[in-house]
mmCIF file with all atom_site columns, C-alpha atoms in Angstrom:
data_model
loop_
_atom_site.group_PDB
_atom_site.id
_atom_site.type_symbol
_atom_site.label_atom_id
_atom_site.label_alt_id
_atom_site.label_comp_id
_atom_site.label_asym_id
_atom_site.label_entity_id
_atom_site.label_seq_id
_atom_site.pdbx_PDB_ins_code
_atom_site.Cartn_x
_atom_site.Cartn_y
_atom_site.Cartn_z
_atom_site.occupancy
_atom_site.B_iso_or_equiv
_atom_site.pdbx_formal_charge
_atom_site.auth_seq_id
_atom_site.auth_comp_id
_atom_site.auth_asym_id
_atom_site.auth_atom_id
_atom_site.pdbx_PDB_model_num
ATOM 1   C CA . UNK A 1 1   ? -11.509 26.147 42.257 1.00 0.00 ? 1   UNK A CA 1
ATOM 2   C CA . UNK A 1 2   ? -14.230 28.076 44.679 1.00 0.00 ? 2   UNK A CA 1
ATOM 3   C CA . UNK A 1 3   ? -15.708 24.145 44.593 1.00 0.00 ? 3   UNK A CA 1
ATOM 4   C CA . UNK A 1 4   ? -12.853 22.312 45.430 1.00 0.00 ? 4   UNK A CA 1
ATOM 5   C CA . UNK A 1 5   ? -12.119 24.846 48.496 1.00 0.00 ? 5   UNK A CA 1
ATOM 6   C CA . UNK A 1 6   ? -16.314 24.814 49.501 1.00 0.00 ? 6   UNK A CA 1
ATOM 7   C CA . UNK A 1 7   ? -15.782 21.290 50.273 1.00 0.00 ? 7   UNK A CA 1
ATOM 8   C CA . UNK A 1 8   ? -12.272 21.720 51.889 1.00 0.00 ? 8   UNK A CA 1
ATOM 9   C CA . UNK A 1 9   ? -14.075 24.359 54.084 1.00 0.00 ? 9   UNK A CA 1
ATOM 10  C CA . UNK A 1 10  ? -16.895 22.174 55.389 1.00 0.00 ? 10  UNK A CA 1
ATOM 11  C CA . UNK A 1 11  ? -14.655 18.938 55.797 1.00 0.00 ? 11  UNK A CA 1
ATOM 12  C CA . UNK A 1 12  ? -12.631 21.373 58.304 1.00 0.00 ? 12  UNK A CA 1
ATOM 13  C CA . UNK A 1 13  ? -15.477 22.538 59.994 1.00 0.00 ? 13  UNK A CA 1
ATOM 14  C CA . UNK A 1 14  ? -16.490 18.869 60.829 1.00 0.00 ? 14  UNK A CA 1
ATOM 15  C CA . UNK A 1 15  ? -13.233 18.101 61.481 1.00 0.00 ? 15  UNK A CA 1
ATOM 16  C CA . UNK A 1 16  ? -13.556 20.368 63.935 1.00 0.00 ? 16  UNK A CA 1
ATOM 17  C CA . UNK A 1 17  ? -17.415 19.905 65.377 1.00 0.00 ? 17  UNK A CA 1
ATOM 18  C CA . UNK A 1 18  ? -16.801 16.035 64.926 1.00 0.00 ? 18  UNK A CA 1
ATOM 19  C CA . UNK A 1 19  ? -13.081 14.507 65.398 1.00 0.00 ? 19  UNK A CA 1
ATOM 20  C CA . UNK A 1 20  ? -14.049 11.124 65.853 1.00 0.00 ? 20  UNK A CA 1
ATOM 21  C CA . UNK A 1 21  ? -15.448 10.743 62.449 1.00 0.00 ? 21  UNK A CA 1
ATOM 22  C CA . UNK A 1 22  ? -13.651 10.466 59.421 1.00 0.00 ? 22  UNK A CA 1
ATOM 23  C CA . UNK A 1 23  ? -14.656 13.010 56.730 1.00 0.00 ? 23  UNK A CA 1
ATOM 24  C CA . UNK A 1 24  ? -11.958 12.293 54.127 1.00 0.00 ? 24  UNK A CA 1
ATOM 25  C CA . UNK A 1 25  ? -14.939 10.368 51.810 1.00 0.00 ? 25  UNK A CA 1
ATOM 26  C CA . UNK A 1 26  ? -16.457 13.866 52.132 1.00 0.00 ? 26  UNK A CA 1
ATOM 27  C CA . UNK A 1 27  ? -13.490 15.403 49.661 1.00 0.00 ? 27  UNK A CA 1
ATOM 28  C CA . UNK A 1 28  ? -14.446 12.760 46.724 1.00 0.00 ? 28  UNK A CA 1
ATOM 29  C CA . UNK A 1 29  ? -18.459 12.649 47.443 1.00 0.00 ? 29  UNK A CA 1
ATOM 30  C CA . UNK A 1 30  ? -19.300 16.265 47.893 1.00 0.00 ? 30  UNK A CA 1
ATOM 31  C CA . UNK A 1 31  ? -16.421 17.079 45.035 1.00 0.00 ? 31  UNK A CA 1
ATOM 32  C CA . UNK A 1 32  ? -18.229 14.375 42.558 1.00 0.00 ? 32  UNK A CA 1
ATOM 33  C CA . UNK A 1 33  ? -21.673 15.530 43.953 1.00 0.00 ? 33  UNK A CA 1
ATOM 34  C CA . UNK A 1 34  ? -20.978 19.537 42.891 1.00 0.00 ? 34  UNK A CA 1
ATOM 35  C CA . UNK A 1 35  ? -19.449 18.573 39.759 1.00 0.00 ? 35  UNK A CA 1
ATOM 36  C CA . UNK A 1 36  ? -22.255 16.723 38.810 1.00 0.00 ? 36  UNK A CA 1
ATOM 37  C CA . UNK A 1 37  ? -24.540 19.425 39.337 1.00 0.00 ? 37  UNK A CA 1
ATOM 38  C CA . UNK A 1 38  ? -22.326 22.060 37.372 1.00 0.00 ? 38  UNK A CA 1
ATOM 39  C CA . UNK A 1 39  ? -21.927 19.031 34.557 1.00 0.00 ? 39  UNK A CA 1
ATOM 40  C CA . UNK A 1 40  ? -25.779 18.973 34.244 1.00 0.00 ? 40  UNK A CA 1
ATOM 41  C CA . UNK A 1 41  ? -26.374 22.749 34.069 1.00 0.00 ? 41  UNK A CA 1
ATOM 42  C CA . UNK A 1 42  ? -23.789 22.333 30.947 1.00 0.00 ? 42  UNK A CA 1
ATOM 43  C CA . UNK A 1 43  ? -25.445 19.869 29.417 1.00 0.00 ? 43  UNK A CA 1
ATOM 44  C CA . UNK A 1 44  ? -28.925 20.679 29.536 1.00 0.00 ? 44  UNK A CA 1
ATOM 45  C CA . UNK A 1 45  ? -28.069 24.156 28.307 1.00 0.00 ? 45  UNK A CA 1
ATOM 46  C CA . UNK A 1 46  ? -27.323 22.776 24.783 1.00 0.00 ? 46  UNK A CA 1
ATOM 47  C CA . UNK A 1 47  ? -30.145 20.954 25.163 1.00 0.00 ? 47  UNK A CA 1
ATOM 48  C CA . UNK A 1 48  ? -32.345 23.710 25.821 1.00 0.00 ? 48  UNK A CA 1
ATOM 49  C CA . UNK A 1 49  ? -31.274 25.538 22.573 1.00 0.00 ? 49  UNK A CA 1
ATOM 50  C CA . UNK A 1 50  ? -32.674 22.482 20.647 1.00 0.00 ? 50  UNK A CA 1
ATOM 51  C CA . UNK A 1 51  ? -36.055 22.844 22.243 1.00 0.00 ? 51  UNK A CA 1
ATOM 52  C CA . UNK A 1 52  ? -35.005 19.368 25.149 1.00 0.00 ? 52  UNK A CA 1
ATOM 53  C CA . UNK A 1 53  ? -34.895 19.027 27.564 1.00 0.00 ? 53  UNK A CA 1
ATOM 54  C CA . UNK A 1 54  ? -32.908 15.925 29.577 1.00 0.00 ? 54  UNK A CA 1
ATOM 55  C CA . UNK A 1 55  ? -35.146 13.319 29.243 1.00 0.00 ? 55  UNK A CA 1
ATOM 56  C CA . UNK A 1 56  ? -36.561 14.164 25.684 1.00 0.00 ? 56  UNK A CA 1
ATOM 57  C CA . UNK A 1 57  ? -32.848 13.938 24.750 1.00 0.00 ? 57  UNK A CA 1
ATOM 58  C CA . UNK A 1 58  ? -32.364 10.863 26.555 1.00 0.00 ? 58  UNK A CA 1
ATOM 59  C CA . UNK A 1 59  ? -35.529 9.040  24.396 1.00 0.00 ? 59  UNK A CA 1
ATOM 60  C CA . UNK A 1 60  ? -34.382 11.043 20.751 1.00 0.00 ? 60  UNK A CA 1
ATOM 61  C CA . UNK A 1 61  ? -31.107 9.608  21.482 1.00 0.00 ? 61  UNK A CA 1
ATOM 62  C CA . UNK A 1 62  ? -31.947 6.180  22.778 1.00 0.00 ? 62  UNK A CA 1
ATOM 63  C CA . UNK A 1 63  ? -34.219 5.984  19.764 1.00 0.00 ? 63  UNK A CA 1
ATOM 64  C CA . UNK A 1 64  ? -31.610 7.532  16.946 1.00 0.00 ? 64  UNK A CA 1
ATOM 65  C CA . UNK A 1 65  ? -28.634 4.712  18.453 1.00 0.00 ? 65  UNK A CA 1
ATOM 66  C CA . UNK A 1 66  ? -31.278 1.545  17.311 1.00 0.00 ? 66  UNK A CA 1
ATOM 67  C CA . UNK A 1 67  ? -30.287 2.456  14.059 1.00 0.00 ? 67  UNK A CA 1
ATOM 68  C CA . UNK A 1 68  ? -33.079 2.490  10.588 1.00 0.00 ? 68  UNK A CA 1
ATOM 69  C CA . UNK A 1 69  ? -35.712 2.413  11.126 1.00 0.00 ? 69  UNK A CA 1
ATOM 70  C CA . UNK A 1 70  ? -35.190 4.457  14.444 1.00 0.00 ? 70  UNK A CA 1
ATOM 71  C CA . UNK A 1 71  ? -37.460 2.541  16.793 1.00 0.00 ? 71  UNK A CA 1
ATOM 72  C CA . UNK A 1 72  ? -38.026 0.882  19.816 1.00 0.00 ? 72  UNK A CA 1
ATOM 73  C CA . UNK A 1 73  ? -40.938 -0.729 22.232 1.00 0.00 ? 73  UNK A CA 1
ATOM 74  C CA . UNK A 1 74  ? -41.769 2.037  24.828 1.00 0.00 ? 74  UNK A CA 1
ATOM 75  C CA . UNK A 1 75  ? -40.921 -0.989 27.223 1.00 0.00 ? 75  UNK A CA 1
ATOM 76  C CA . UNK A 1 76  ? -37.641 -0.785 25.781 1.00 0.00 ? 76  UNK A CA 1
ATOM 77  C CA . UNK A 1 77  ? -37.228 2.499  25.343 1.00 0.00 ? 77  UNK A CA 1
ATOM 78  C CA . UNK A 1 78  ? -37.797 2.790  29.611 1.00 0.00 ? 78  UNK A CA 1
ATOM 79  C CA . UNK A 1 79  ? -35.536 0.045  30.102 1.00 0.00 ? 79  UNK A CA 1
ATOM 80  C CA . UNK A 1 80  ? -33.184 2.005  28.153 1.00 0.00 ? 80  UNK A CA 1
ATOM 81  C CA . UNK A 1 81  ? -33.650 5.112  29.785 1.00 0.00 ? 81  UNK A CA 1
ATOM 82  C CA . UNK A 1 82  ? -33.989 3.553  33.184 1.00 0.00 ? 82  UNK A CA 1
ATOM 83  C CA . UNK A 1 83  ? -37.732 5.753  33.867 1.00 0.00 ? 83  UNK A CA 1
ATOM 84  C CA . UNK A 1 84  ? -41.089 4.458  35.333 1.00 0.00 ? 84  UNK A CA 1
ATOM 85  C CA . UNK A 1 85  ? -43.009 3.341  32.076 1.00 0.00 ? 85  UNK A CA 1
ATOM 86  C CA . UNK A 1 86  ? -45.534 6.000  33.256 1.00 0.00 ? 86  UNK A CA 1
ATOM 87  C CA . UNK A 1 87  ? -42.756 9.075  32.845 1.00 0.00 ? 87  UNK A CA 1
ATOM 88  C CA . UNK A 1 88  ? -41.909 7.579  29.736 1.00 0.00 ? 88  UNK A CA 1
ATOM 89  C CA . UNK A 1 89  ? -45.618 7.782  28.560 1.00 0.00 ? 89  UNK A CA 1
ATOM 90  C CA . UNK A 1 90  ? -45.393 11.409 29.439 1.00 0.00 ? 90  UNK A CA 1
ATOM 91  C CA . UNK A 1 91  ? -41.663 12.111 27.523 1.00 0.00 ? 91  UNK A CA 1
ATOM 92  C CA . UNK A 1 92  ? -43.529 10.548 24.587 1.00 0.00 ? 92  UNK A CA 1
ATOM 93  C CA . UNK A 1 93  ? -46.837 12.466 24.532 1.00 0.00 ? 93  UNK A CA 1
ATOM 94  C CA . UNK A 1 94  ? -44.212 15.912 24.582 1.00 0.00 ? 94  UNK A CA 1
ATOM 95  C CA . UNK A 1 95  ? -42.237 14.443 22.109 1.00 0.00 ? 95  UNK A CA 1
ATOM 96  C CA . UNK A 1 96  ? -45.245 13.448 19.534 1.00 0.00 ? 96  UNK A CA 1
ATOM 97  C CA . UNK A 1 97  ? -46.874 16.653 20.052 1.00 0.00 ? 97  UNK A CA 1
ATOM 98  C CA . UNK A 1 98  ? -43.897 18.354 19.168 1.00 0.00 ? 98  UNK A CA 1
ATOM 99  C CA . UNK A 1 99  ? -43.138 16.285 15.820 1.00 0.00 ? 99  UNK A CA 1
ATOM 100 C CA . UNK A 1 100 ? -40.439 14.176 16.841 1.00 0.00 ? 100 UNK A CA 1
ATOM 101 C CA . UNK A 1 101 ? -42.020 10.920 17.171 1.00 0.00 ? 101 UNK A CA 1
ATOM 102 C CA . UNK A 1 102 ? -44.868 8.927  16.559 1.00 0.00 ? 102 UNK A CA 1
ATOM 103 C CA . UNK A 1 103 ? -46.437 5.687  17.877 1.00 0.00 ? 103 UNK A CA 1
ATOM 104 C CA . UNK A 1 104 ? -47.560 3.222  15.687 1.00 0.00 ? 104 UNK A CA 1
ATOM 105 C CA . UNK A 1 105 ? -48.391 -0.839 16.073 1.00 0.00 ? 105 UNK A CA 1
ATOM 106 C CA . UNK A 1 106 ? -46.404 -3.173 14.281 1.00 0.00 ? 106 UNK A CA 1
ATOM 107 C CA . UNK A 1 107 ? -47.205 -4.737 10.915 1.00 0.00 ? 107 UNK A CA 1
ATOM 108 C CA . UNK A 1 108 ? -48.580 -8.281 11.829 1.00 0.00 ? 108 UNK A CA 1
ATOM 109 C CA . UNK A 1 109 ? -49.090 -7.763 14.974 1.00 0.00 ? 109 UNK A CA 1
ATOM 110 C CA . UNK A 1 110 ? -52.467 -5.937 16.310 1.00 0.00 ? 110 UNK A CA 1
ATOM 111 C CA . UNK A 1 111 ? -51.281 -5.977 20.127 1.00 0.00 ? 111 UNK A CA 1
ATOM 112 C CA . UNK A 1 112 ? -47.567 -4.566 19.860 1.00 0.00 ? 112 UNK A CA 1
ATOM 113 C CA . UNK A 1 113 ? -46.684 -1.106 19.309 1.00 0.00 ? 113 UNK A CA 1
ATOM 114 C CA . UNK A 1 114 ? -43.530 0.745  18.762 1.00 0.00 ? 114 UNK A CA 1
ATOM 115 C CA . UNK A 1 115 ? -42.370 4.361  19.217 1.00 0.00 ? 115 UNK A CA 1
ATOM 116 C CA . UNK A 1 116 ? -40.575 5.870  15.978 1.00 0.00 ? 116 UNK A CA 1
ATOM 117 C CA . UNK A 1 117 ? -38.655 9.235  15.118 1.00 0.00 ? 117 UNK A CA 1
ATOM 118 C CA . UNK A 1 118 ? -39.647 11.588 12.712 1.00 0.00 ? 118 UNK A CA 1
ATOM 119 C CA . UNK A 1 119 ? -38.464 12.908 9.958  1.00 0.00 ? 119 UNK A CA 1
ATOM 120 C CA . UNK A 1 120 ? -37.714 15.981 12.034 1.00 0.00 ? 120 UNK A CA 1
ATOM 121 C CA . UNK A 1 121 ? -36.941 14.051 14.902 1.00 0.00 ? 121 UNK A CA 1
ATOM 122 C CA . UNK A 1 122 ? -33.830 12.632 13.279 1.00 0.00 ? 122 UNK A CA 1
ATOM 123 C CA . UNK A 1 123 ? -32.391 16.424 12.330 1.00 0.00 ? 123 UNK A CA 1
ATOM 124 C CA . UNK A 1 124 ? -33.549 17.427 15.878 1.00 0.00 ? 124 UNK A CA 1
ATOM 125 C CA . UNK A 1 125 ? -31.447 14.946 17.619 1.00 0.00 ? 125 UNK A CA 1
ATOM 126 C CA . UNK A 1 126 ? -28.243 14.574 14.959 1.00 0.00 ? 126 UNK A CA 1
ATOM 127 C CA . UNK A 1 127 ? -28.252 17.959 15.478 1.00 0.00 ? 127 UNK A CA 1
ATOM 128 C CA . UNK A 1 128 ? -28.558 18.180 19.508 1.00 0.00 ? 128 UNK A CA 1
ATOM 129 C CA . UNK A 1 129 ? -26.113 15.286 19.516 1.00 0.00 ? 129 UNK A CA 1
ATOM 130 C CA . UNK A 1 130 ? -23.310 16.915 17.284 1.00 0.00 ? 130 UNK A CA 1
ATOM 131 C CA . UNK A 1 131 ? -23.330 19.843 19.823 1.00 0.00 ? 131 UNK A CA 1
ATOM 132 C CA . UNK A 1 132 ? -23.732 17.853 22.643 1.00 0.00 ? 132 UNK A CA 1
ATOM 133 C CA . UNK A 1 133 ? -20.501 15.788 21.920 1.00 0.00 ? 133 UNK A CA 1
ATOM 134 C CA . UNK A 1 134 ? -18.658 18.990 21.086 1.00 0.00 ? 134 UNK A CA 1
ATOM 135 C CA . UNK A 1 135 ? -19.792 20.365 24.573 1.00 0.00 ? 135 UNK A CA 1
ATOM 136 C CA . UNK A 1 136 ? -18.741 17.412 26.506 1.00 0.00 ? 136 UNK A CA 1
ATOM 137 C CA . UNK A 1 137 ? -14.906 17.806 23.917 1.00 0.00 ? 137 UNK A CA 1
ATOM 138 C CA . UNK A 1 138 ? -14.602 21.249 25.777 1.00 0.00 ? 138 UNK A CA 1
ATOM 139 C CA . UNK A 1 139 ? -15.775 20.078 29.339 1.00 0.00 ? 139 UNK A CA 1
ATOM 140 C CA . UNK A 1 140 ? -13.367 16.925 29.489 1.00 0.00 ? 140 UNK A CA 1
ATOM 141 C CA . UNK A 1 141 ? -10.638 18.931 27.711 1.00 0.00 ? 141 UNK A CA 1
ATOM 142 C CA . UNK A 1 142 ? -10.543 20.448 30.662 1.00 0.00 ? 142 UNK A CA 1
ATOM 143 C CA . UNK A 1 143 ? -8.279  17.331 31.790 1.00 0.00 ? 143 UNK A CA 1
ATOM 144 C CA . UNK A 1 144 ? -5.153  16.505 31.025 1.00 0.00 ? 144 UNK A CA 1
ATOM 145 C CA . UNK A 1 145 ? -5.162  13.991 28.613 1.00 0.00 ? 145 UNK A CA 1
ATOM 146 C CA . UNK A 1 146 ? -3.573  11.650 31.235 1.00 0.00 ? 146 UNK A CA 1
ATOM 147 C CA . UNK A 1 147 ? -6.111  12.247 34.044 1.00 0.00 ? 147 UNK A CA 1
ATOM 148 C CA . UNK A 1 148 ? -8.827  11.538 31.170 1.00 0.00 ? 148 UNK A CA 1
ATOM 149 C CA . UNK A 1 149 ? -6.977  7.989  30.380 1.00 0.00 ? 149 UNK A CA 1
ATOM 150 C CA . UNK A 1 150 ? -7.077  7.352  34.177 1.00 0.00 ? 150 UNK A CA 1
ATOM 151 C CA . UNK A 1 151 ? -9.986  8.632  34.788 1.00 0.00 ? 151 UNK A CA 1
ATOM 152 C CA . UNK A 1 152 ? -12.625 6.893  33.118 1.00 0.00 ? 152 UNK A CA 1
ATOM 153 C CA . UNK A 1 153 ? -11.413 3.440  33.947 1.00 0.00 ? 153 UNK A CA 1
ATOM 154 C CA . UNK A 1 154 ? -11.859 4.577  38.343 1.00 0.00 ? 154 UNK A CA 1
ATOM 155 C CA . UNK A 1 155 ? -15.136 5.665  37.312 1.00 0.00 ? 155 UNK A CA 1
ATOM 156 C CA . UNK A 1 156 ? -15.915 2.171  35.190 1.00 0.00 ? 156 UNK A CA 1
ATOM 157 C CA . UNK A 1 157 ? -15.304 0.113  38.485 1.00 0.00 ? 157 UNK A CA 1
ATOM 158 C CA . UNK A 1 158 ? -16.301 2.687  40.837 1.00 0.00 ? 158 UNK A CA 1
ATOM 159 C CA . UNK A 1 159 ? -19.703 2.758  39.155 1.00 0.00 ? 159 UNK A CA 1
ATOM 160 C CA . UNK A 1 160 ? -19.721 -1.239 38.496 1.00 0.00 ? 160 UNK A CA 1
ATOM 161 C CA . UNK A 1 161 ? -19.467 -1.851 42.734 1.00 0.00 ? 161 UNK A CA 1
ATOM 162 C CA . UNK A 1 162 ? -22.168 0.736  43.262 1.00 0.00 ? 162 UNK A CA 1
#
């Protein structure tokens, strides 16, 4: 509630210093904008306690959702993850030194290589993933369940104009 009255706070104050503007977008952005940030510190939490951190996560997952046999181009796995192909060179080399992946080329073809999990990459990221959809049960269920049902279609199109 302390966020919801922060941003209250400074949309009076520039109500105040600036009148002729309107700060009412103020109330949704700076609300969204803190949320965000507390949402994060949430999240990366449980993946902390499985040795992640965000984007490691972000690859183990992006790779674990292509299905068997759990592998992708590392052009596709930065498409996926929406990073510079050189931060996803660096995500990999943490990743492969820590036994989660591996990089191999592709039967047949010399030139093309692909990025896999591991053994222990695949219990590393079930694992993170199970807790990481039980933590985001208890932060939504923070909602009723009707502000869930209308909220996710306002973000859908919200995000979609942006």
């Amino acid at each position: 509630m302390d966020d919801i009255d922060h941003v209250a706070r400074i949309q009076q104050e520039w109500r105040r210093e600036r009148p002729d503007l309107d700060v009412s977008p103020q109330g949704i952005i700076g609300r969204l904008h803190r949320l965000a940030a507390r949402l994060t510190d949430e999240l990366t939490e449980v993946y902390a306690r499985h040795g992640l951190g965000e984007g490691e996560f972000d690859v183990l997952a992006t790779l674990r959702r292509a299905g068997a046999p759990f592998e992708r181009a590392p052009g596709e796995l930065a498409e996926h993850t929406m990073v510079t192909t050189g931060a996803m060179t660096k995500r990999l080399d943490r990743l492969a030194e820590a036994g989660l992946v591996v990089r191999r080329g592709v039967e047949g073809d010399g030139r093309r290589r692909v990025v896999a999990l591991t053994e222990r990459g695949v219990e590393v990221i079930d694992a993170a993933f199970t807790e990481h959809m039980a933590n985001e049960r208890r932060l939504v269920d923070q909602l009723s369940a009707a502000d869930r049902r209308a909220l996710e279609p306002i973000l859908t199109r919200w995000l979609a104009r942006v």
